PDB file of C-alpha atoms in Angstrom:
ATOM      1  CA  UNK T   1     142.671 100.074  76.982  1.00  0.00           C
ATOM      2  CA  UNK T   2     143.604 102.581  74.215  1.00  0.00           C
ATOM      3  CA  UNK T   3     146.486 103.420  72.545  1.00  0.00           C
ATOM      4  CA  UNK T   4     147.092 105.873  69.499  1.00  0.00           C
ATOM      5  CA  UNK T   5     150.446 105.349  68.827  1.00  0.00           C
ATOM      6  CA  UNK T   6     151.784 106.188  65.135  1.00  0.00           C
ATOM      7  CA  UNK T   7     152.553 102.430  64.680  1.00  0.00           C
ATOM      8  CA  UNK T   8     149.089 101.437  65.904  1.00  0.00           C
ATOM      9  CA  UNK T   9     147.344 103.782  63.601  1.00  0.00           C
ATOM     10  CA  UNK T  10     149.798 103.241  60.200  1.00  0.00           C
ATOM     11  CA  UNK T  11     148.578  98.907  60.790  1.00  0.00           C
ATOM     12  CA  UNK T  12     144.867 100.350  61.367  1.00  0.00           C
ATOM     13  CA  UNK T  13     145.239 102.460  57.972  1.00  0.00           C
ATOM     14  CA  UNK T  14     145.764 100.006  56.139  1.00  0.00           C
ATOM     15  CA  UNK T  15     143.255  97.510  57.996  1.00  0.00           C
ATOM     16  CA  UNK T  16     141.020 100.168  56.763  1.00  0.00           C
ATOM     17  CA  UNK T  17     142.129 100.027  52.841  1.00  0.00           C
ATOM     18  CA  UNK T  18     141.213  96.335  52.945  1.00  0.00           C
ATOM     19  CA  UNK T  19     137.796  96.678  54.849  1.00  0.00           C
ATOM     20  CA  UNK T  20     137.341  99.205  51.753  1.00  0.00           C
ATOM     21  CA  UNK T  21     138.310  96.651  49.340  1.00  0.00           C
ATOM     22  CA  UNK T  22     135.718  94.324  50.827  1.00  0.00           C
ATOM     23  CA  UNK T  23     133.060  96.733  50.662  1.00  0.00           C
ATOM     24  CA  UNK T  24     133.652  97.202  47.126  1.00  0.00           C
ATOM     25  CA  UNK T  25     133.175  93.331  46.097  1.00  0.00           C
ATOM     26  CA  UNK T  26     129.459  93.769  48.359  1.00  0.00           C
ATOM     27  CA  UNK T  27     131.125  92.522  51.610  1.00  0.00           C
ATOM     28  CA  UNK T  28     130.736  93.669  54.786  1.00  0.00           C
ATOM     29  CA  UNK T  29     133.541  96.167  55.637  1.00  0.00           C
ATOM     30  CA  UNK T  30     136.222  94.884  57.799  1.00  0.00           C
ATOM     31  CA  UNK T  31     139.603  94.418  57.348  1.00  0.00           C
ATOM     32  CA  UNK T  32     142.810  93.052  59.043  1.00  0.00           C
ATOM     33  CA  UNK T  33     146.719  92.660  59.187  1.00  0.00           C
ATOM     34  CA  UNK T  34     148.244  90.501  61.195  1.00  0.00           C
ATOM     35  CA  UNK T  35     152.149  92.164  62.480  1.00  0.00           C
ATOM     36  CA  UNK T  36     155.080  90.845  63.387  1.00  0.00           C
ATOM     37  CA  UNK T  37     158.711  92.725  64.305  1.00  0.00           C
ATOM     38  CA  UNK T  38     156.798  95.839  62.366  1.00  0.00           C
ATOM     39  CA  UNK T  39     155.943  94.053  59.367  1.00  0.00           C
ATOM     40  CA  UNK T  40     152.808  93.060  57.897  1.00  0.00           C
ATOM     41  CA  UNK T  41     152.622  89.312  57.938  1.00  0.00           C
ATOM     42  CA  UNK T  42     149.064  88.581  56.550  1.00  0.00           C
ATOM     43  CA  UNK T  43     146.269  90.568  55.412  1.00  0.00           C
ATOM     44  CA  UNK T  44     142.517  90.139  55.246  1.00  0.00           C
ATOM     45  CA  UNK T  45     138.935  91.327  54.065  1.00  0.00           C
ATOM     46  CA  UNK T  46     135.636  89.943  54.770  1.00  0.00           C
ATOM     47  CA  UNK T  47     134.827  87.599  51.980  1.00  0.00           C
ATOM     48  CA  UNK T  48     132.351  84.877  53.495  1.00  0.00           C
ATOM     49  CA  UNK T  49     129.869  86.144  50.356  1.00  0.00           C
ATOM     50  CA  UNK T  50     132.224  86.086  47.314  1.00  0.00           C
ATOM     51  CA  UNK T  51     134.324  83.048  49.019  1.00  0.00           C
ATOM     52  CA  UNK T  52     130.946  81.141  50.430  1.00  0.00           C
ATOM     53  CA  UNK T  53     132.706  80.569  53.140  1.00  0.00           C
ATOM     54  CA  UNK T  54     131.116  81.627  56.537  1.00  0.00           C
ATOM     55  CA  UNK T  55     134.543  81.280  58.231  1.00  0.00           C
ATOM     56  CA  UNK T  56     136.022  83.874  55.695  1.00  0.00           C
ATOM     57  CA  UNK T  57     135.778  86.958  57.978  1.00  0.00           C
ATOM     58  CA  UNK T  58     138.796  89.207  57.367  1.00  0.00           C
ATOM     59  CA  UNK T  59     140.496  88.288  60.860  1.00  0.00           C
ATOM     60  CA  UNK T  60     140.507  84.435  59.489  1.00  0.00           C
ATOM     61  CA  UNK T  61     141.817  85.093  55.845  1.00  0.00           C
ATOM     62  CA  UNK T  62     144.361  87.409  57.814  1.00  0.00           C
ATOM     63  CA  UNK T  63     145.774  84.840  60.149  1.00  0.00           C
ATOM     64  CA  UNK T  64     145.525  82.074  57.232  1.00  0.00           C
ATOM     65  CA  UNK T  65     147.941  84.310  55.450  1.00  0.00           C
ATOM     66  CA  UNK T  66     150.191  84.640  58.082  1.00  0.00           C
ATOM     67  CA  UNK T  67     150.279  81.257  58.884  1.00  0.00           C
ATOM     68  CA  UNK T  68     151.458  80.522  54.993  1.00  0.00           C
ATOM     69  CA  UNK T  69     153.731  82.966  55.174  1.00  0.00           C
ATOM     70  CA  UNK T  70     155.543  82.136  58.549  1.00  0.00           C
ATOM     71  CA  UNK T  71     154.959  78.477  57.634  1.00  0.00           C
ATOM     72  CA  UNK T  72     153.126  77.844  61.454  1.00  0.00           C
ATOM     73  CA  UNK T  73     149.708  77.503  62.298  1.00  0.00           C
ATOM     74  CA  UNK T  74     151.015  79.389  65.467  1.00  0.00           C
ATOM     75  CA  UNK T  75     151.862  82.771  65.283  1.00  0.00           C
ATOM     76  CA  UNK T  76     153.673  84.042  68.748  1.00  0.00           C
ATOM     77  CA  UNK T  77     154.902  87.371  69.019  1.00  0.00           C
ATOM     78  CA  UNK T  78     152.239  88.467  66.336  1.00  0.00           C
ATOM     79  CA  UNK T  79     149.410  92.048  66.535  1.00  0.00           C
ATOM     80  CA  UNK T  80     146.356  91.390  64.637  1.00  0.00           C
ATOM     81  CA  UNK T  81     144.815  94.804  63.627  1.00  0.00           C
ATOM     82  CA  UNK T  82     140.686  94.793  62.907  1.00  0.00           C
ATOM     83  CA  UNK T  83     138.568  97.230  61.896  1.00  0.00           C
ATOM     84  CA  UNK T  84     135.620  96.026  63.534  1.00  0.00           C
ATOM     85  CA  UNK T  85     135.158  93.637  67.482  1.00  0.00           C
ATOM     86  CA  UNK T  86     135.794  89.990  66.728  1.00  0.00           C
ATOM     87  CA  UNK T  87     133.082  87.845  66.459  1.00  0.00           C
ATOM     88  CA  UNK T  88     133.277  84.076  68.955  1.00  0.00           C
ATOM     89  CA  UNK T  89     134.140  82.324  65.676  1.00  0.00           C
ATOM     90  CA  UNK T  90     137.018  84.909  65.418  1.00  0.00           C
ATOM     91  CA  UNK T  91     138.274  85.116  68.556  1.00  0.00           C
ATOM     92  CA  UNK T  92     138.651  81.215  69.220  1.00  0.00           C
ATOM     93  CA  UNK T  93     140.933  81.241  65.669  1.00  0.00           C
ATOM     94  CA  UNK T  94     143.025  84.361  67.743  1.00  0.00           C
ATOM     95  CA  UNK T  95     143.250  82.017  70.590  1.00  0.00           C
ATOM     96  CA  UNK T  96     144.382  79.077  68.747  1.00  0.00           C
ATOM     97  CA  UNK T  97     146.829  80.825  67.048  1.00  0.00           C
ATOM     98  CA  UNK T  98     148.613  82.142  69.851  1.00  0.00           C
ATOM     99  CA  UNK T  99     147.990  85.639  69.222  1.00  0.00           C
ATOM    100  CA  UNK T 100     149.720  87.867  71.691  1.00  0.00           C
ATOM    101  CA  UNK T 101     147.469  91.437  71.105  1.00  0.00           C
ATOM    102  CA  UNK T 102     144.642  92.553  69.401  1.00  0.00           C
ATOM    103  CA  UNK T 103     144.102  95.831  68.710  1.00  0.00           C
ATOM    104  CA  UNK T 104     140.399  97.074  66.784  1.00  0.00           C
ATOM    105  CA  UNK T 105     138.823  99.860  65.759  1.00  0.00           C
ATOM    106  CA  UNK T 106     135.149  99.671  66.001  1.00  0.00           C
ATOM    107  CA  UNK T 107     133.002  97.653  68.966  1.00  0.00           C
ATOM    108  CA  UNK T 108     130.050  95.472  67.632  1.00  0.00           C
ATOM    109  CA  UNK T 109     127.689  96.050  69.971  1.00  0.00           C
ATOM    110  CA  UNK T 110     125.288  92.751  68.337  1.00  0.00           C
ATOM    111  CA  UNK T 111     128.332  89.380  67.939  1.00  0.00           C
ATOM    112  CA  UNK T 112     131.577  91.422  69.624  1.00  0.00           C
ATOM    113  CA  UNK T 113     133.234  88.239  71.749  1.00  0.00           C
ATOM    114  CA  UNK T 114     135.704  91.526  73.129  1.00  0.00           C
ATOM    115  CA  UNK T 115     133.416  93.075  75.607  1.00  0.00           C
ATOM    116  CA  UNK T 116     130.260  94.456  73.655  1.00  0.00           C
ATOM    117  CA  UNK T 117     128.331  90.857  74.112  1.00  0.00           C
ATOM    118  CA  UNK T 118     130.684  88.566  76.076  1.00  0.00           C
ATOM    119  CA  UNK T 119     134.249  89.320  76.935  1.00  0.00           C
ATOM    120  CA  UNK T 120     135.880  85.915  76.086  1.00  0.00           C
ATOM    121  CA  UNK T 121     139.689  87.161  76.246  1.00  0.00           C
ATOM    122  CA  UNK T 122     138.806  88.787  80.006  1.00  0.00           C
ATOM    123  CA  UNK T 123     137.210  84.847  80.513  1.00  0.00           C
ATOM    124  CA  UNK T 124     140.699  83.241  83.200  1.00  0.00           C
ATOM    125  CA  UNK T 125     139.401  79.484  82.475  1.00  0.00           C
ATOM    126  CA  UNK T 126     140.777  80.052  78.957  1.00  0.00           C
ATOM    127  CA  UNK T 127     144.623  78.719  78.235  1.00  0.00           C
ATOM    128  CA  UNK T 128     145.522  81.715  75.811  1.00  0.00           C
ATOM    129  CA  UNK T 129     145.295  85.544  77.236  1.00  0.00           C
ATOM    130  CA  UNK T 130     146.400  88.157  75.365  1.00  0.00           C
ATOM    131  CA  UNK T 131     146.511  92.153  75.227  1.00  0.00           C
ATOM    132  CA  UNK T 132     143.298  93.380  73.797  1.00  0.00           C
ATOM    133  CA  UNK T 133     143.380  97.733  73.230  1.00  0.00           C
ATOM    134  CA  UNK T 134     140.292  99.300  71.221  1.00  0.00           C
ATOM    135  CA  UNK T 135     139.248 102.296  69.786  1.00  0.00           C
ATOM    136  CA  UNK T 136     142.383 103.080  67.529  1.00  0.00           C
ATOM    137  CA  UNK T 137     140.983 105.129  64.558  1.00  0.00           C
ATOM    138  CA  UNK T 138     137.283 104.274  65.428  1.00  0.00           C
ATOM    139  CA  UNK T 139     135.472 106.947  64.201  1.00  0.00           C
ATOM    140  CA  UNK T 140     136.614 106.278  60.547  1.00  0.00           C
ATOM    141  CA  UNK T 141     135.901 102.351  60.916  1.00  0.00           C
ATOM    142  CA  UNK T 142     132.058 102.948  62.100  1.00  0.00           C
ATOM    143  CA  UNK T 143     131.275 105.738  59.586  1.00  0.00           C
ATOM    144  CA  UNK T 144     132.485 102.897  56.922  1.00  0.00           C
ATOM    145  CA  UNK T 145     130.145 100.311  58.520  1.00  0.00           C
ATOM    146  CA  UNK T 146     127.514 103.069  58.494  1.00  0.00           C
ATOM    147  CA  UNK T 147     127.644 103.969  55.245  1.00  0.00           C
ATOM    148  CA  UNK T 148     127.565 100.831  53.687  1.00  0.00           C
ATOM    149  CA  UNK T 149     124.752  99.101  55.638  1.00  0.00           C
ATOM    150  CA  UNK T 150     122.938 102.428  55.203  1.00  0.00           C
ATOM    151  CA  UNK T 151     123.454 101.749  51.113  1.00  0.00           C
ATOM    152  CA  UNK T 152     122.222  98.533  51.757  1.00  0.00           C
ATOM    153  CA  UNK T 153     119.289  99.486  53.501  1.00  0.00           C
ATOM    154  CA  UNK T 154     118.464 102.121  51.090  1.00  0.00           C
ATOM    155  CA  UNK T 155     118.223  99.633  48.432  1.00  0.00           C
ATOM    156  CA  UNK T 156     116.291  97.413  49.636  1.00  0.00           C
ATOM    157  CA  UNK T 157     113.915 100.383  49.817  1.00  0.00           C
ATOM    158  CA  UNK T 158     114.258 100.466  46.186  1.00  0.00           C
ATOM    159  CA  UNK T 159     113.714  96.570  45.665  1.00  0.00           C
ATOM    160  CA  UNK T 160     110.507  96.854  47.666  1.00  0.00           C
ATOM    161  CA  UNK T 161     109.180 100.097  45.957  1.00  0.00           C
ATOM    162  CA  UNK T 162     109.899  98.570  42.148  1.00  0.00           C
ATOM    163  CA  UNK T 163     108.313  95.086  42.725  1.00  0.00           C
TER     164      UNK T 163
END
């Protein structure tokens, strides 16, 4: 499902300023807020490189800050807002955490656990469902993830050509 509500798309926008932030430090570009009652609760960029952490994906550092900040490992009534398909990893945190709807930009057609691999919130043997709607500002989050793994693979050209 898709919405494109102006609520939906303000969270995304600024989902989007941290996957930018993340690509600046050399991480992969994805970002995330977690929402509650219209307010950003937590935020997030990837930082498994700087942090070397492979659990550090922006979703994670998103809902850890959330969790701090509502004092609850458990955060009912909450949106989390992605830039990019959760990964498995990511998607048993959202479960855990009692996340009642996700909403991302961009599917990841090689590790997305939301339909592009395996679709592990459609899977009824879980204990946690919860609204899932993609596509919200899409377009924007995959030319970022374009761009910067096109940089990357452009310099590795380099690397190659010098040595």
């Amino acid at each position: 499902m898709t919405l494109n509500t102006d609520t939906d798309n303000y969270f995304m926008r600024v989902a989007l300023e941290l996957a930018q932030q993340a690509q600046e430090f050399g991480e992969v570009p994805v970002g995330a807020v977690v929402v509650r009652r219209d307010a950003i609760v937590g935020r997030g960029s990837n930082r498994p490189i700087s942090a070397a952490d492979p659990t550090a994906h922006a979703e994670i550092i998103a809902m850890r800050d959330a969790a701090n900040w509502m004092a609850n490992y458990r955060l009912p009534d909450c949106t989390l807002y992605v830039t990019l398909e959760p990964c498995v990893m990511c998607i048993g945190a959202i479960f855990h955490a009692r996340i009642q709807r996700l909403v991302y930009a961009a599917a990841d057609p090689k590790t997305g656990a939301c339909g592009s691999v395996i679709d592990l919130p459609a899977e009824a043997r879980l204990n946690h469902h919860l609204l899932v709607d993609t596509g919200i500002m899409a377009p924007e989050a995959g030319a970022l993830l374009k761009q910067f793994f096109a940089q990357r693979r452009n310099a590795t050209k380099r690397n190659k050509h010098e040595n």
